[in-house]
Amino acid sequence: MADKPKSREERFTGIYAEYYPLVYNAVYSKVGNRHDADDICQEVFLITYEKLDNVYSVRNWLYSTLKNAVLRYYERNKRPVEDIEKVFDDIGLTYINGFKDIRIIITDAIEKLDFSEEERLILEYIAFYGYSYAETGKIMGLTKRQVGYKYVNIVDRILEKLKEQGIENIEDIL
Amino acid sequence: MNSRIESFETLLSRCRLRNPLPADLRARAVRSRKNAKEIFQKAGTYSLMLWLTFRLFMLLRDFGIKATFLQVKVLIGIIAVNAVVTAPAGGYYAVKYIKAMIEPQTEDAGSMPLTPDGVLKDEQAEKTAPASAVYDVGLGGFTGNSVNIGRVERALYSGLVEILGKDRAVYLGSGNRNRVKKIVTGTVQKFGDKYLITAKVVDVETSKVLSVISEKSDETGIDAVCGKIAGKLAESFKKITSYK
């Protein structure tokens, strides 16, 4: 979020609108229960609202807050986890034989392209989590066409970057 | 969706960077974010004005309008003024609009009260039924990469109403999601010039998927295929429930 909002409510509602499904996805993948995922997401965003003045990187803040919230959930449900980092290690990054190097190249390309936060969210929702253009539009406050246009541009930029790193045709490696 | 996008997403899947959620979970995540009321209440900042502004803020986003919170506050003020000073009819619709905004949302509330083509449809679908009516099936929430999703929903709904009757099938929307026993939802995916239409029946109480029906079609055959799917859905309902 490049522009500085004027009030706590303004800043919070923007974060809540755009990041809630992302947090929900991450939490649900760890707890496996919709109602518990709802409760944990409420907890995460309540903490975020109360400590909004301490939030500088929204993404980092939400990620660390949700990890701690999931850890508390595990402890309440007698599922102690010594190292919560290991529980979250596999989000989208599970090692697959033969594709580990490609995965590193893709994530490296995405990092180097320095997408805006809006572009990153669009990429994550559609490419990583399978949200439709319409669903992503509702989250981001964009029309379906706008989302589609931006997404295609994002993917084209990634594919160009992959070409620079020697992957001319991704069909060849599928 | 063009082939390079499909290839890119296939590559992400192979690298385990892509973990698509089921459609109903995605819909739940998108829907649940509209309920920040508890957060404001627990934080001690809840007020009717804040809640109205938040709801309108989210509603505008659903329509692809990224207004700022301040702009939405101004809009709320304008609506409130119009409700007071305009003609009774104009005031009535403004109050109705605001009332729809603050209508309590149940845990499984469906789509927003006001949708591009959904408000009147929801009202018309229910105006002949008493408020306590319970429907056997509610249809809606289809997703996918095709512009024909609305067309598929309408065709499936028409087919279901034709077979089951208007008192048994309803378009899912605000206020009626907790009055259906089963939900029909699914996806419409376009691959090249072909469509894959998938409809699934979900039990509202258990959230279990009871049946899944898929059919392929080209653009001209969508309506016919939806009729076929509606027929199969009706058959599956007979097996699942005690229908006449």
XYZ file of C-alpha atoms in Angstrom:
418
model
C 0.000 0.000 0.000
C 1.980 2.910 -1.331
C -0.255 5.780 -0.204
C -0.395 6.600 3.478
C -4.009 6.359 4.717
C -5.336 9.111 6.882
C -6.896 7.136 9.725
C -6.578 3.868 11.544
C -9.906 2.676 10.113
C -8.848 3.587 6.588
C -5.540 1.766 6.871
C -7.069 -1.250 8.572
C -9.951 -1.715 6.166
C -7.561 -1.687 3.216
C -5.397 -4.352 4.838
C -8.414 -6.382 5.914
C -10.067 -6.260 2.485
C -6.973 -7.316 0.535
C -5.230 -9.711 2.878
C -8.030 -11.536 4.657
C -8.407 -14.334 2.078
C -4.635 -14.782 1.973
C -4.473 -15.156 5.747
C -7.513 -17.426 5.673
C -5.867 -19.658 3.057
C -2.703 -19.995 5.125
C -4.560 -20.635 8.378
C -7.002 -23.120 6.880
C -4.171 -25.122 5.346
C -2.776 -25.598 8.856
C -5.905 -26.144 10.939
C -8.164 -27.860 8.392
C -11.368 -26.584 9.969
C -13.403 -23.677 8.549
C -14.837 -22.421 11.826
C -11.473 -22.523 13.588
C -9.919 -20.792 10.584
C -12.558 -18.047 10.884
C -11.783 -17.612 14.597
C -8.033 -17.525 14.085
C -8.358 -15.001 11.254
C -10.491 -12.784 13.494
C -7.794 -13.063 16.157
C -5.041 -12.147 13.688
C -6.855 -9.097 12.393
C -7.956 -7.953 15.848
C -4.302 -7.945 16.926
C -3.403 -6.136 13.718
C -6.083 -3.503 14.343
C -4.971 -2.940 17.931
C -1.283 -2.721 17.036
C -1.640 -0.992 13.705
C 0.860 1.696 14.646
C 3.538 -0.996 14.849
C 2.800 -2.407 11.428
C 5.316 -1.326 8.817
C 5.472 -4.301 6.495
C 1.918 -5.583 6.317
C 2.917 -8.871 4.769
C 5.604 -9.666 7.363
C 3.384 -8.576 10.229
C 0.429 -10.703 9.146
C 2.609 -13.718 8.484
C 4.267 -13.657 11.909
C 0.964 -12.928 13.661
C -0.832 -15.792 11.969
C 1.997 -18.193 12.754
C 1.767 -17.328 16.448
C -2.027 -17.586 16.356
C -1.803 -21.055 14.793
C 0.757 -22.063 17.407
C -1.621 -20.996 20.179
C -4.365 -22.973 18.454
C -2.181 -26.080 18.384
C -1.371 -25.668 22.063
C -5.037 -25.189 23.000
C -5.881 -28.341 21.083
C -3.018 -30.260 22.635
C -1.010 -30.381 19.447
C 2.262 -28.900 20.690
C 4.668 -27.826 18.014
C 8.231 -27.121 18.980
C 9.065 -25.138 15.958
C 6.214 -23.334 14.236
C 8.537 -22.381 11.381
C 8.717 -25.991 10.297
C 4.920 -26.192 10.202
C 4.821 -23.345 7.725
C 7.812 -24.447 5.704
C 5.682 -26.317 3.235
C 3.378 -23.512 2.153
C 3.846 -23.683 -1.580
C 7.415 -24.791 -1.181
C 7.384 -28.541 -0.719
C 10.329 -30.136 -2.406
C 9.438 -32.069 -5.496
C 12.075 -34.168 -7.076
C 13.156 -32.768 -10.429
C 11.460 -29.408 -9.984
C 13.360 -27.986 -7.023
C 15.687 -25.944 -9.204
C 12.833 -24.659 -11.355
C 10.965 -23.602 -8.232
C 13.960 -21.660 -6.995
C 14.345 -19.992 -10.389
C 10.665 -18.991 -10.483
C 10.588 -17.577 -6.952
C 13.875 -15.794 -7.605
C 12.466 -14.277 -10.819
C 9.372 -13.070 -8.963
C 11.499 -11.449 -6.260
C 13.790 -9.757 -8.778
C 10.910 -8.314 -10.762
C 9.996 -6.115 -7.779
C 6.241 -6.236 -8.301
C 4.018 -3.750 -6.512
C 2.073 -5.107 -3.575
C -1.099 -5.100 -5.647
C 0.620 -7.146 -8.361
C 1.989 -9.600 -5.816
C -1.441 -10.104 -4.315
C -3.008 -10.644 -7.743
C -0.310 -13.184 -8.604
C -0.740 -15.013 -5.318
C -4.489 -15.162 -5.379
C -4.777 -16.334 -8.985
C -1.588 -18.271 -9.664
C -0.881 -19.729 -6.224
C -4.332 -20.175 -4.753
C -6.517 -20.566 -7.827
C -8.869 -17.639 -7.243
C -10.788 -16.528 -10.304
C -10.418 -13.096 -11.838
C -13.838 -12.154 -10.468
C -13.010 -13.294 -6.937
C -9.676 -11.509 -7.037
C -11.411 -8.408 -8.348
C -13.750 -8.391 -5.361
C -10.807 -8.689 -2.988
C -8.736 -6.006 -4.671
C -11.518 -3.590 -5.606
C -10.895 -4.099 -9.330
C -13.087 -5.267 -12.174
C -12.620 -8.738 -13.573
C -11.193 -7.271 -16.776
C -8.704 -5.156 -14.869
C -7.546 -8.184 -12.917
C -7.249 -10.273 -16.072
C -5.243 -7.592 -17.821
C -2.883 -7.108 -14.872
C -2.456 -10.847 -14.345
C -1.520 -11.488 -17.954
C 1.030 -8.677 -17.772
C 2.456 -10.095 -14.552
C 2.823 -13.560 -16.045
C 4.375 -12.159 -19.223
C 6.961 -10.325 -17.157
C 7.786 -13.503 -15.249
C 8.098 -15.468 -18.474
C 10.424 -12.805 -19.912
C 12.541 -13.026 -16.787
C 12.670 -16.800 -17.073
C 13.881 -16.421 -20.667
C 16.747 -14.293 -19.410
C 17.663 -17.193 -17.163
C 17.645 -19.678 -19.974
C 14.103 -21.005 -19.879
C 12.958 -20.118 -23.380
C 9.817 -22.247 -23.442
C 8.208 -23.471 -20.281
C 6.306 -26.068 -22.318
C 9.634 -27.804 -22.866
C 10.079 -28.474 -19.170
C 6.546 -29.590 -18.410
C -7.340 -18.371 -20.677
C -4.468 -18.317 -23.147
C -2.033 -21.194 -23.483
C 0.990 -19.470 -21.959
C -1.010 -18.685 -18.816
C -2.155 -22.295 -18.629
C 1.396 -23.531 -19.128
C 2.675 -21.148 -16.452
C 0.076 -22.347 -13.961
C 0.776 -25.972 -14.826
C 4.450 -25.321 -14.125
C 3.588 -23.746 -10.781
C 1.534 -26.830 -9.934
C 4.426 -29.137 -10.785
C 6.700 -27.066 -8.547
C 4.123 -27.140 -5.757
C 3.886 -23.376 -5.842
C 0.222 -23.607 -6.791
C -2.256 -24.951 -4.259
C -5.739 -23.997 -5.456
C -8.415 -23.981 -2.838
C -11.833 -25.509 -3.525
C -14.370 -23.029 -4.857
C -16.513 -23.074 -1.722
C -13.523 -22.261 0.492
C -12.452 -19.433 -1.754
C -15.973 -18.076 -1.691
C -16.043 -18.406 2.105
C -12.739 -16.544 2.435
C -13.951 -13.732 0.163
C -17.301 -13.591 1.974
C -15.964 -13.823 5.556
C -13.813 -10.766 5.156
C -16.963 -8.683 5.098
C -17.604 -9.450 8.733
C -15.229 -7.218 10.671
C -17.985 -6.134 13.042
C -16.665 -8.323 15.858
C -13.206 -6.852 15.446
C -14.509 -3.315 15.792
C -16.659 -4.327 18.770
C -13.824 -6.095 20.572
C -11.536 -3.161 19.868
C -14.176 -0.836 21.329
C -14.441 1.338 18.230
C -17.674 -0.003 16.810
C -20.302 2.497 15.790
C -23.157 2.350 13.324
C -21.452 4.933 11.123
C -18.208 2.951 11.076
C -20.081 -0.236 10.265
C -22.096 1.368 7.467
C -18.956 2.854 6.003
C -17.103 -0.460 6.173
C -19.977 -2.350 4.527
C -20.274 0.164 1.722
C -16.490 0.148 1.326
C -16.555 -3.621 0.816
C -19.619 -3.452 -1.419
C -17.925 -1.003 -3.737
C -14.888 -3.269 -3.959
C -17.176 -6.105 -5.049
C -18.105 -3.920 -7.979
C -14.494 -3.143 -8.804
C -14.573 0.310 -7.236
C -11.574 0.978 -5.027
C -12.852 3.979 -3.068
C -10.996 5.279 -0.034
C -12.600 5.066 3.393
C -13.021 8.848 3.436
C -14.807 8.843 0.081
C -17.170 6.178 1.350
C -17.886 8.210 4.493
C -18.830 11.149 2.289
C -21.043 8.903 0.193
C -22.814 7.637 3.316
C -23.423 11.228 4.334
C -24.899 12.038 0.926
C -27.179 9.009 1.061
C -28.314 9.985 4.561
C -29.077 13.541 3.449
C -30.987 12.274 0.415
C -32.992 9.993 2.634
C -34.113 12.996 4.664
C -34.693 15.741 2.115
C -35.731 14.053 -1.117
C -39.210 12.954 -2.081
C -40.620 10.089 -0.041
C -39.979 7.596 -2.842
C -36.383 8.673 -3.163
C -36.001 8.619 0.592
C -37.596 5.200 0.744
C -35.040 3.707 -1.665
C -32.162 5.378 0.133
C -33.328 3.926 3.446
C -33.894 0.572 1.810
C -30.367 0.709 0.400
C -28.898 1.508 3.803
C -31.094 -1.085 5.487
C -29.823 -3.706 3.039
C -26.307 -2.687 3.985
C -26.790 -3.210 7.706
C -28.955 -6.318 7.399
C -27.411 -8.903 9.751
C -25.300 -11.428 7.904
C -25.456 -15.039 9.075
C -22.316 -17.181 9.124
C -23.231 -18.632 5.789
C -24.593 -15.454 4.234
C -24.510 -15.600 0.479
C -23.511 -12.902 -1.945
C -23.897 -9.185 -1.227
C -27.412 -7.785 -0.870
C -26.951 -5.670 -3.982
C -25.461 -7.376 -7.010
C -25.410 -6.230 -10.639
C -28.297 -8.496 -11.556
C -29.116 -10.109 -8.248
C -31.174 -7.780 -6.032
C -34.456 -7.913 -7.867
C -33.923 -11.513 -8.786
C -33.556 -12.461 -5.114
C -36.610 -10.446 -4.185
C -38.715 -11.766 -7.055
C -37.699 -15.315 -6.393
C -38.884 -14.990 -2.830
C -41.828 -12.603 -3.047
C -44.362 -15.378 -3.566
C -42.906 -17.460 -0.736
C -43.379 -16.828 2.957
C -40.332 -15.620 4.900
C -40.047 -18.988 6.572
C -39.913 -20.922 3.273
C -37.219 -23.544 3.066
C -35.865 -24.515 -0.319
C -34.418 -27.860 -1.243
C -31.692 -26.349 -3.338
C -29.994 -22.993 -3.755
C -27.851 -22.280 -6.811
C -25.028 -19.806 -7.112
C -21.404 -19.018 -6.459
C -20.074 -20.460 -9.717
C -16.509 -19.443 -10.482
C -14.045 -19.940 -13.264
C -12.093 -18.289 -16.031
C -14.977 -17.750 -18.411
C -17.180 -14.733 -19.104
C -20.122 -17.144 -19.437
C -20.424 -17.940 -15.735
C -23.587 -15.845 -15.356
C -25.099 -17.503 -18.409
C -24.379 -20.975 -16.997
C -25.914 -20.066 -13.637
C -29.051 -18.711 -15.273
C -29.409 -21.752 -17.535
C -28.884 -24.190 -14.664
C -31.308 -22.289 -12.451
C -33.965 -22.264 -15.181
C -33.482 -25.976 -15.691
C -33.773 -26.744 -11.990
C -36.889 -24.592 -11.576
C -38.475 -26.280 -14.574
C -37.891 -29.733 -13.104
C -38.197 -29.123 -9.382
C -40.502 -26.135 -9.245
C -40.099 -22.574 -7.981
C -40.881 -23.621 -4.431
C -37.912 -25.958 -4.339
C -35.100 -24.098 -6.069
C -33.833 -20.597 -5.456
C -30.984 -18.361 -6.549
C -28.537 -18.069 -3.679
C -28.321 -14.612 -2.265
C -28.373 -12.554 0.876
C -30.864 -13.772 3.389
C -31.752 -17.107 1.834
C -28.600 -19.097 2.188
C -29.676 -20.372 5.583
C -33.000 -21.477 4.069
C -31.678 -24.046 1.642
C -30.868 -27.660 2.349
C -28.459 -28.224 -0.526
C -26.313 -25.858 -2.539
C -25.456 -26.252 -6.190
C -22.243 -24.518 -7.088
C -19.306 -25.222 -9.352
C -16.984 -23.925 -12.026
C -17.008 -22.877 -15.655
C -13.580 -23.322 -17.183
C -12.683 -22.367 -20.728
C -9.972 -24.316 -22.536
C -9.406 -22.904 -25.971
C -12.866 -22.790 -27.522
C -14.335 -25.497 -25.283
C -16.027 -25.154 -21.911
C -15.958 -27.549 -18.988
C -18.961 -26.994 -16.749
C -18.792 -28.672 -13.366
C -21.659 -28.560 -10.917
C -21.542 -30.027 -7.436
C -24.175 -30.530 -4.800
C -23.098 -29.571 -1.273
C -25.016 -30.402 1.864
C -25.428 -27.176 3.830
C -25.413 -28.857 7.206
C -22.353 -31.055 6.780
C -20.564 -29.118 3.995
C -20.056 -32.483 2.265
C -20.014 -32.710 -1.496
C -22.800 -35.143 -2.355
C -22.393 -35.340 -6.108
C -20.366 -33.817 -8.913
C -21.460 -33.553 -12.534
C -19.235 -32.344 -15.373
C -20.018 -31.762 -19.013
C -18.066 -30.302 -21.907
C -19.483 -27.942 -24.464
C -18.678 -25.398 -27.095
C -20.095 -21.872 -26.864
C -23.246 -22.622 -28.846
C -24.136 -25.687 -26.802
C -23.883 -24.167 -23.308
C -27.623 -23.827 -22.749
C -28.344 -27.378 -23.904
C -25.570 -28.810 -21.729
C -26.842 -26.859 -18.730
C -30.265 -28.334 -19.290
C -28.663 -31.775 -19.304
C -26.755 -31.010 -16.099
C -29.910 -29.697 -14.450
C -31.623 -32.977 -15.315
C -28.793 -34.985 -13.805
C -28.776 -32.765 -10.719
C -32.486 -33.335 -10.246
C -31.916 -37.075 -10.538
C -29.161 -36.904 -7.946
C -31.471 -35.005 -5.592
C -33.995 -37.811 -5.866
C -31.339 -40.251 -4.772
C -30.118 -37.998 -1.948
C -33.441 -36.800 -0.564
C -36.906 -38.240 -0.358
C -38.494 -36.556 -3.353
C -41.894 -37.335 -4.725
